[in-house]
PDB file of C-alpha atoms in Angstrom:
ATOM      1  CA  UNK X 239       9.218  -6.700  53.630  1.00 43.00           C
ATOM      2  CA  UNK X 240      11.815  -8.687  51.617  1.00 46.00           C
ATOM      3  CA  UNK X 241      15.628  -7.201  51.726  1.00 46.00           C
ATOM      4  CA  UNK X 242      17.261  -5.741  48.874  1.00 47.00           C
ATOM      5  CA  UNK X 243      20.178  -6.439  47.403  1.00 51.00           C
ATOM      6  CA  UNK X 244      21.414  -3.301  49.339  1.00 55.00           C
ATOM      7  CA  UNK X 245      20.682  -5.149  52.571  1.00 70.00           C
ATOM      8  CA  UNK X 246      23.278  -8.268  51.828  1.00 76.00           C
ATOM      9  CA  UNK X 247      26.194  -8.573  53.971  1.00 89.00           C
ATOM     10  CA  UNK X 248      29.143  -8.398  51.872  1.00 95.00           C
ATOM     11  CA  UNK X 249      30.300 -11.535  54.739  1.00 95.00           C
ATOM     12  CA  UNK X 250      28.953 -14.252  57.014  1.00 94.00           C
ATOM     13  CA  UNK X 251      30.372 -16.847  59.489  1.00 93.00           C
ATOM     14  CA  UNK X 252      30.245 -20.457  58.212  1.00 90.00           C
ATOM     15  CA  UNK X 253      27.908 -22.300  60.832  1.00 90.00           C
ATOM     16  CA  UNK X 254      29.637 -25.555  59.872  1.00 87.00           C
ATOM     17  CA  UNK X 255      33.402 -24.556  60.205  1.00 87.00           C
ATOM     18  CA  UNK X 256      33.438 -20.962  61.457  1.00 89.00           C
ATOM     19  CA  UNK X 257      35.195 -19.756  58.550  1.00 91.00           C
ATOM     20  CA  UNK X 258      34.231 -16.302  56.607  1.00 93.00           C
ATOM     21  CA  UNK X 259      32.448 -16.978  53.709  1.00 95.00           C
ATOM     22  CA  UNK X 260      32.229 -13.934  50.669  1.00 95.00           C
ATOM     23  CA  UNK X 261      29.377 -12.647  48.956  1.00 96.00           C
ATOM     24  CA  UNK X 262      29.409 -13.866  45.505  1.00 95.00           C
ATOM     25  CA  UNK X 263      28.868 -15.861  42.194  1.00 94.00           C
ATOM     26  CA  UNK X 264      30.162 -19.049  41.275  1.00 94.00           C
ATOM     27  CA  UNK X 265      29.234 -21.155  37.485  1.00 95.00           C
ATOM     28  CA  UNK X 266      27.058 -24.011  39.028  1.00 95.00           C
ATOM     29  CA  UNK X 267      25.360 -26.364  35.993  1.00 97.00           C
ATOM     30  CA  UNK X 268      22.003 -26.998  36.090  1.00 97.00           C
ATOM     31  CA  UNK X 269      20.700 -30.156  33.844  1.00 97.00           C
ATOM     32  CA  UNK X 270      17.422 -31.445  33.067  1.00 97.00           C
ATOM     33  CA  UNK X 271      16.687 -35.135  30.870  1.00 97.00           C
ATOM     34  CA  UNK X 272      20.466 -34.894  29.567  1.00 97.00           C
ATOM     35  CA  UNK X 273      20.260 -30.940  28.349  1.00 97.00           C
ATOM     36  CA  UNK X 274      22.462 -28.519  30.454  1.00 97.00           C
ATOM     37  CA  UNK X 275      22.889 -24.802  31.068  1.00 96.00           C
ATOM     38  CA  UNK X 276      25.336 -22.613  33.305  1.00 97.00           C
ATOM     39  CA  UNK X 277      24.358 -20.331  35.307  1.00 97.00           C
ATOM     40  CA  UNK X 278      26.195 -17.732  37.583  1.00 97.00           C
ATOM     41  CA  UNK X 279      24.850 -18.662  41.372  1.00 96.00           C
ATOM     42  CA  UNK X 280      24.779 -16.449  43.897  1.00 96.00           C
ATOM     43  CA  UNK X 281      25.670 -16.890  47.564  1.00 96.00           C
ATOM     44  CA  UNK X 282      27.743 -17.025  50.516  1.00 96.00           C
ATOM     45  CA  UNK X 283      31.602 -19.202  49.422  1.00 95.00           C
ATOM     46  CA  UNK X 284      34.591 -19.576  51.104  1.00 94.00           C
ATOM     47  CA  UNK X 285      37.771 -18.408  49.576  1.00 89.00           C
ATOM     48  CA  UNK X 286      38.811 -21.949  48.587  1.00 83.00           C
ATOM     49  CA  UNK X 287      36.469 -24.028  47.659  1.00 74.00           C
ATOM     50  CA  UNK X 288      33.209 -24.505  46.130  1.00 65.00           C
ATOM     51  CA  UNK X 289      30.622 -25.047  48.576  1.00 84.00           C
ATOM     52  CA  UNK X 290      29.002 -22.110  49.677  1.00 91.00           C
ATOM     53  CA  UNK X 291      25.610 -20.931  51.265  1.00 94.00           C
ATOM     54  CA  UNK X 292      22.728 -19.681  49.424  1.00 94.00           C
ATOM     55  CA  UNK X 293      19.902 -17.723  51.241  1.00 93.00           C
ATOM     56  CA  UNK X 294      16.853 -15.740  50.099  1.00 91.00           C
ATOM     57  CA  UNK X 295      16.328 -15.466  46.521  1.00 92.00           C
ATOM     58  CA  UNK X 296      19.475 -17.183  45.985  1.00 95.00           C
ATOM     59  CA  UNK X 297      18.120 -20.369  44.508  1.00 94.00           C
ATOM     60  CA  UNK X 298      15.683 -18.451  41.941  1.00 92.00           C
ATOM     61  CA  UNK X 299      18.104 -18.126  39.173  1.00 93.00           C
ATOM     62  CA  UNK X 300      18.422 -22.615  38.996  1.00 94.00           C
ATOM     63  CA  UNK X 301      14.395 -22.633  39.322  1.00 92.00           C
ATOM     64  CA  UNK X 302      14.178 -20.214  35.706  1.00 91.00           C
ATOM     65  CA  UNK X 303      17.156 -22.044  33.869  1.00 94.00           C
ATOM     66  CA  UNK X 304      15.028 -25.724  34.924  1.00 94.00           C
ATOM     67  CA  UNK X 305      11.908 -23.448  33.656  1.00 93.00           C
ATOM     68  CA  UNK X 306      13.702 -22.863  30.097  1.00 93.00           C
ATOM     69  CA  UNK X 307      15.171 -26.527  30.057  1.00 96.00           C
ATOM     70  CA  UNK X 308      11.933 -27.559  30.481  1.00 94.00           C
ATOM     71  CA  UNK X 309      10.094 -24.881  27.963  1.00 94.00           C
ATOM     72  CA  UNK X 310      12.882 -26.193  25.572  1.00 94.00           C
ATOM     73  CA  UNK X 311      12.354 -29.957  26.280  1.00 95.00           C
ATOM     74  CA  UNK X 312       8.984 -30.323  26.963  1.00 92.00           C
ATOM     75  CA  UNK X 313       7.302 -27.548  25.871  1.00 91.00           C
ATOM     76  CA  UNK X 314       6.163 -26.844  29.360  1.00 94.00           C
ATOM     77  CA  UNK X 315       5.624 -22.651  28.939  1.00 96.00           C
ATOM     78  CA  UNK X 316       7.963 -20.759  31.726  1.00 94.00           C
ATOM     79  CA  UNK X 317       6.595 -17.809  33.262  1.00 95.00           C
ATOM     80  CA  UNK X 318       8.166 -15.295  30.987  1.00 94.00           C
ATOM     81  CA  UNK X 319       6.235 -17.306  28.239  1.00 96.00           C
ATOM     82  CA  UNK X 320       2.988 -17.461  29.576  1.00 97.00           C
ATOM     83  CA  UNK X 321       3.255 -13.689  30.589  1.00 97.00           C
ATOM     84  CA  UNK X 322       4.227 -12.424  27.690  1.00 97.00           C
ATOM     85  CA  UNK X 323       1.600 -14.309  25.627  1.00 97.00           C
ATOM     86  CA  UNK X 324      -0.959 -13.213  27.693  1.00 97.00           C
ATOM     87  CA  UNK X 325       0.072  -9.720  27.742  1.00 98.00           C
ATOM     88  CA  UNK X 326       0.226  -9.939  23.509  1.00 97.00           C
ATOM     89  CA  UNK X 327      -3.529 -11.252  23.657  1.00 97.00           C
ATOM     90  CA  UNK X 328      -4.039  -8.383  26.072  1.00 97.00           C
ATOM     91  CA  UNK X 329      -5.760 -10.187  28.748  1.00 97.00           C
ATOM     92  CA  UNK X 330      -5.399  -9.254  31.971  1.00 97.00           C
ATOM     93  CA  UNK X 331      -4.377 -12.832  34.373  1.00 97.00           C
ATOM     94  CA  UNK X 332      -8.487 -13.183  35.293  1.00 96.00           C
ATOM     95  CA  UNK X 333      -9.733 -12.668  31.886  1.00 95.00           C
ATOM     96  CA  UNK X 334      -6.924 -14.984  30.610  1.00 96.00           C
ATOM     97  CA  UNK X 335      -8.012 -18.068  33.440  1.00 96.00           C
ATOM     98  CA  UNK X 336     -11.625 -17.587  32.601  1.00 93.00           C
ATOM     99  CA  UNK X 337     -11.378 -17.598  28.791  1.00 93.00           C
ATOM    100  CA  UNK X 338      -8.837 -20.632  28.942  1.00 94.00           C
ATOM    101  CA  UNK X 339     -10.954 -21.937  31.761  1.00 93.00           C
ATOM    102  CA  UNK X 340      -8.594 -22.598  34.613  1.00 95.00           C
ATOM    103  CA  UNK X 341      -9.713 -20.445  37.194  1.00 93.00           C
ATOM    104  CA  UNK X 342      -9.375 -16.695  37.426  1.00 88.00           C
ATOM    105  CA  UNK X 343      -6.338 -16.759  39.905  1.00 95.00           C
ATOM    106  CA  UNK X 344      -4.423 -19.116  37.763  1.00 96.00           C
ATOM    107  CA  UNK X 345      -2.549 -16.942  35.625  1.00 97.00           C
ATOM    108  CA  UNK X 346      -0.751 -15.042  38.242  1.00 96.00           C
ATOM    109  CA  UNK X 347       0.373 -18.835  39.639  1.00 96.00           C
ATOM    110  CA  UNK X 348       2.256 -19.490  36.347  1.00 96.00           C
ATOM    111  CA  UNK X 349       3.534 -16.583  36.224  1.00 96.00           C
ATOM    112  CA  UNK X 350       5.219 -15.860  39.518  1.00 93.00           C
ATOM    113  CA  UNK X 351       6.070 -19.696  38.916  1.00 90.00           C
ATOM    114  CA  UNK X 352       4.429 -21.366  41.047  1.00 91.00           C
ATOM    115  CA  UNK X 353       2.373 -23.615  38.971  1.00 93.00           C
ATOM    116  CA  UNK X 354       3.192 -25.114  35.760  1.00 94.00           C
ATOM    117  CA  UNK X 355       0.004 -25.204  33.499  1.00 96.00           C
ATOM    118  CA  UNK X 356      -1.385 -28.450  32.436  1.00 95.00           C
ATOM    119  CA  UNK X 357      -0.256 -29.791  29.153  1.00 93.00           C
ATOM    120  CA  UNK X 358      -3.683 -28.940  27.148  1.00 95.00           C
ATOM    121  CA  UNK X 359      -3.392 -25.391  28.934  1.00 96.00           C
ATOM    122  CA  UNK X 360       0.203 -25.038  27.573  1.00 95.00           C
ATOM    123  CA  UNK X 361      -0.630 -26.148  23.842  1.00 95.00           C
ATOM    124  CA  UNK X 362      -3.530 -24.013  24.136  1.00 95.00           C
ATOM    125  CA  UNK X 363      -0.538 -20.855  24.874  1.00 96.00           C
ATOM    126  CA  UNK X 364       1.229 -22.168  22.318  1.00 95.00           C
ATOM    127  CA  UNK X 365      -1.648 -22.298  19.851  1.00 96.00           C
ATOM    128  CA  UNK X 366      -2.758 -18.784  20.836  1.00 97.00           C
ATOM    129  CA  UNK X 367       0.908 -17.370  20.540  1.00 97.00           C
ATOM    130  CA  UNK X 368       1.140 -18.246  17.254  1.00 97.00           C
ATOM    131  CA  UNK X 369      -2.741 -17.380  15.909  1.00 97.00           C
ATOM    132  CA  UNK X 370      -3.937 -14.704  18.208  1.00 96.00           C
ATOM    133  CA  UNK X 371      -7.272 -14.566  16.075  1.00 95.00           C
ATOM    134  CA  UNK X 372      -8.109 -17.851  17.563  1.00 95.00           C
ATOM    135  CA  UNK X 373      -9.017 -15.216  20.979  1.00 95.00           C
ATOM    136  CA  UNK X 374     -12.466 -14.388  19.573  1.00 93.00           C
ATOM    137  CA  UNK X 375     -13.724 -18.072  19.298  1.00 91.00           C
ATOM    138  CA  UNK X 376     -12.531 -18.799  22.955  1.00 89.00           C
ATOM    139  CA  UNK X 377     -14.510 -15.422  23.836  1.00 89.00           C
ATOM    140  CA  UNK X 378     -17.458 -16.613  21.833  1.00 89.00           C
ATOM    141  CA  UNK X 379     -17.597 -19.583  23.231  1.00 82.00           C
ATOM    142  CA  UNK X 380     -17.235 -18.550  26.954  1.00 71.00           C
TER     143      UNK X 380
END
């Protein structure tokens, strides 16, 4: 069972230099092909200083901005994205891998992230986003 935020020590000892380290958030930037966004990391820092230690879940909030650097750049559909198209079309994730043909547990990959979808599965999204009525010829042709 995963801890909750509850759970956090407010404080830990530094294993490098023994020194108390604070529960908190610092700005930290994260870039991607020359575009940038701040975000507000959480973690473990000392009171001077910027290095700190991040544990748990810690690290999730630089994996989503990289996931909307990369929706912005690249077109590359973060999991927000792909869930909320899918839940527009209202498909549930196995109808939504069978109908775009890549594999009924798919879906829930890209959207807890762990998987990016191909670039033909991504324009298909993007087509489907925009012209929803284009859902009956996939399901005709399935």
């Amino acid at each position: 069972m995963a801890a909750s935020k509850m759970d956090v020590p407010n404080t830990m000892v530094s294993p490098e230099t023994g020194e108390t380290l604070r529960r908190g958030v610092r700005p930290l930037i994260v870039t991607y092909k020359g575009k940038s966004i701040t975000v507000e990391l959480p973690g473990y820092y000392p009171d001077n200083g910027d290095d700190g230690i991040h544990v748990g879940d810690d690290m999730a909030i630089t994996d989503a901005a990289l996931r909307i650097l990369k929706e912005e750049i690249e077109g590359i559909p973060s999991p927000a994205t792909i869930r909320r198209v899918r839940e527009k079309l209202k498909l549930s994730q196995r109808e939504a891998g069978g109908l775009l043909k890549v594999g009924e547990n798919a879906f829930d990959k890209y959207e807890r992230g762990l998987v990016e979808p191909s670039g033909p599965t991504s324009q298909l999204l993007r087509l489907l986003d925009q012209h929803p009525e284009l859902l009956e010829d996939l399901r005709e042709s399935a």
